[in-house]
GROMACS .gro file of C-alpha atoms in nm:
model
   82
    1MET     CA    1 -24.228  -9.476   4.464
    2SER     CA    2 -24.108  -9.182   4.698
    3PRO     CA    3 -23.728  -9.026   4.714
    4THR     CA    4 -23.619  -9.058   5.034
    5GLU     CA    5 -23.524  -8.758   5.255
    6SER     CA    6 -23.157  -8.770   5.184
    7GLU     CA    7 -23.231  -8.801   4.822
    8ILE     CA    8 -23.434  -8.450   4.828
    9ALA     CA    9 -23.139  -8.284   5.030
   10SER     CA   10 -22.881  -8.391   4.804
   11SER     CA   11 -23.078  -8.229   4.525
   12LEU     CA   12 -23.171  -7.931   4.675
   13SER     CA   13 -22.804  -7.895   4.740
   14SER     CA   14 -22.728  -7.949   4.416
   15HIS     CA   15 -22.927  -7.693   4.263
   16ASP     CA   16 -22.740  -7.382   4.114
   17ALA     CA   17 -23.024  -7.156   4.204
   18LEU     CA   18 -22.979  -7.216   4.560
   19ARG     CA   19 -22.649  -7.226   4.609
   20PRO     CA   20 -22.435  -7.171   4.846
   21ILE     CA   21 -22.648  -7.344   5.087
   22SER     CA   22 -22.596  -7.343   5.450
   23SER     CA   23 -22.795  -7.621   5.565
   24VAL     CA   24 -23.066  -7.816   5.449
   25LEU     CA   25 -23.278  -8.017   5.664
   26VAL     CA   26 -23.560  -8.246   5.522
   27LYS     CA   27 -23.822  -8.480   5.718
   28ASP     CA   28 -24.090  -8.689   5.590
   29VAL     CA   29 -24.411  -8.551   5.789
   30SER     CA   30 -24.602  -8.814   5.657
   31GLY     CA   31 -24.599  -9.090   5.866
   32GLY     CA   32 -24.308  -9.292   5.636
   33CYS     CA   33 -24.511  -9.306   5.321
   34GLY     CA   34 -24.347  -9.018   5.155
   35SER     CA   35 -24.661  -8.790   5.055
   36MET     CA   36 -24.553  -8.495   5.287
   37TYR     CA   37 -24.236  -8.322   5.383
   38ALA     CA   38 -24.130  -8.047   5.570
   39ILE     CA   39 -23.784  -7.875   5.462
   40ASP     CA   40 -23.599  -7.602   5.579
   41VAL     CA   41 -23.337  -7.444   5.369
   42ALA     CA   42 -23.114  -7.164   5.464
   43SER     CA   43 -22.940  -6.997   5.097
   44ALA     CA   44 -22.761  -6.665   5.100
   45GLN     CA   45 -22.974  -6.670   4.772
   46PHE     CA   46 -23.271  -6.576   5.044
   47LYS     CA   47 -23.096  -6.233   5.115
   48GLY     CA   48 -23.334  -5.902   4.999
   49LYS     CA   49 -23.592  -6.163   4.827
   50GLY     CA   50 -23.939  -6.178   5.007
   51LEU     CA   51 -24.084  -6.481   5.162
   52LEU     CA   52 -24.268  -6.606   4.854
   53ALA     CA   53 -24.016  -6.554   4.634
   54GLN     CA   54 -23.792  -6.749   4.870
   55GLN     CA   55 -24.019  -7.065   4.865
   56ARG     CA   56 -24.018  -7.037   4.481
   57LEU     CA   57 -23.707  -7.055   4.452
   58VAL     CA   58 -23.705  -7.443   4.672
   59THR     CA   59 -23.993  -7.509   4.455
   60LYS     CA   60 -23.841  -7.490   4.104
   61ALA     CA   61 -23.509  -7.665   4.242
   62LEU     CA   62 -23.762  -7.971   4.346
   63GLY     CA   63 -23.876  -7.978   4.031
   64ASP     CA   64 -24.188  -8.233   3.948
   65ARG     CA   65 -24.146  -8.461   4.201
   66VAL     CA   66 -24.362  -8.179   4.401
   67LYS     CA   67 -24.627  -8.239   4.180
   68GLU     CA   68 -24.699  -8.590   4.302
   69TRP     CA   69 -24.656  -8.511   4.692
   70HIS     CA   70 -24.993  -8.438   4.947
   71GLY     CA   71 -24.832  -8.158   5.094
   72VAL     CA   72 -24.502  -7.984   5.114
   73GLN     CA   73 -24.396  -7.759   5.409
   74ILE     CA   74 -24.090  -7.504   5.297
   75ARG     CA   75 -23.913  -7.283   5.559
   76THR     CA   76 -23.619  -7.076   5.477
   77SER     CA   77 -23.376  -6.886   5.638
   78VAL     CA   78 -23.063  -6.665   5.532
   79PRO     CA   79 -22.754  -6.755   5.667
   80GLU     CA   80 -22.618  -6.493   5.974
   81ASP     CA   81 -22.297  -6.467   5.729
   82ALA     CA   82 -22.459  -6.411   5.448
   0.00000   0.00000   0.00000
């Protein structure tokens, strides 16, 4: 059974390595079967880190569940007030 968009967003929002999170948006882009997600995360933790390091933080926060997916699109950003 695949996780819902809200379960994934909640998991990311509560992960210490990403706090404080300004915004998180998770969208199932697989047509509803839960095999591919587009994830947008804005966190002050990304400040000063390269794109790959930012995406690795998100992937680490997702844990083993990402191994069950066909694919994932990760977009990261630093909030303006960070």
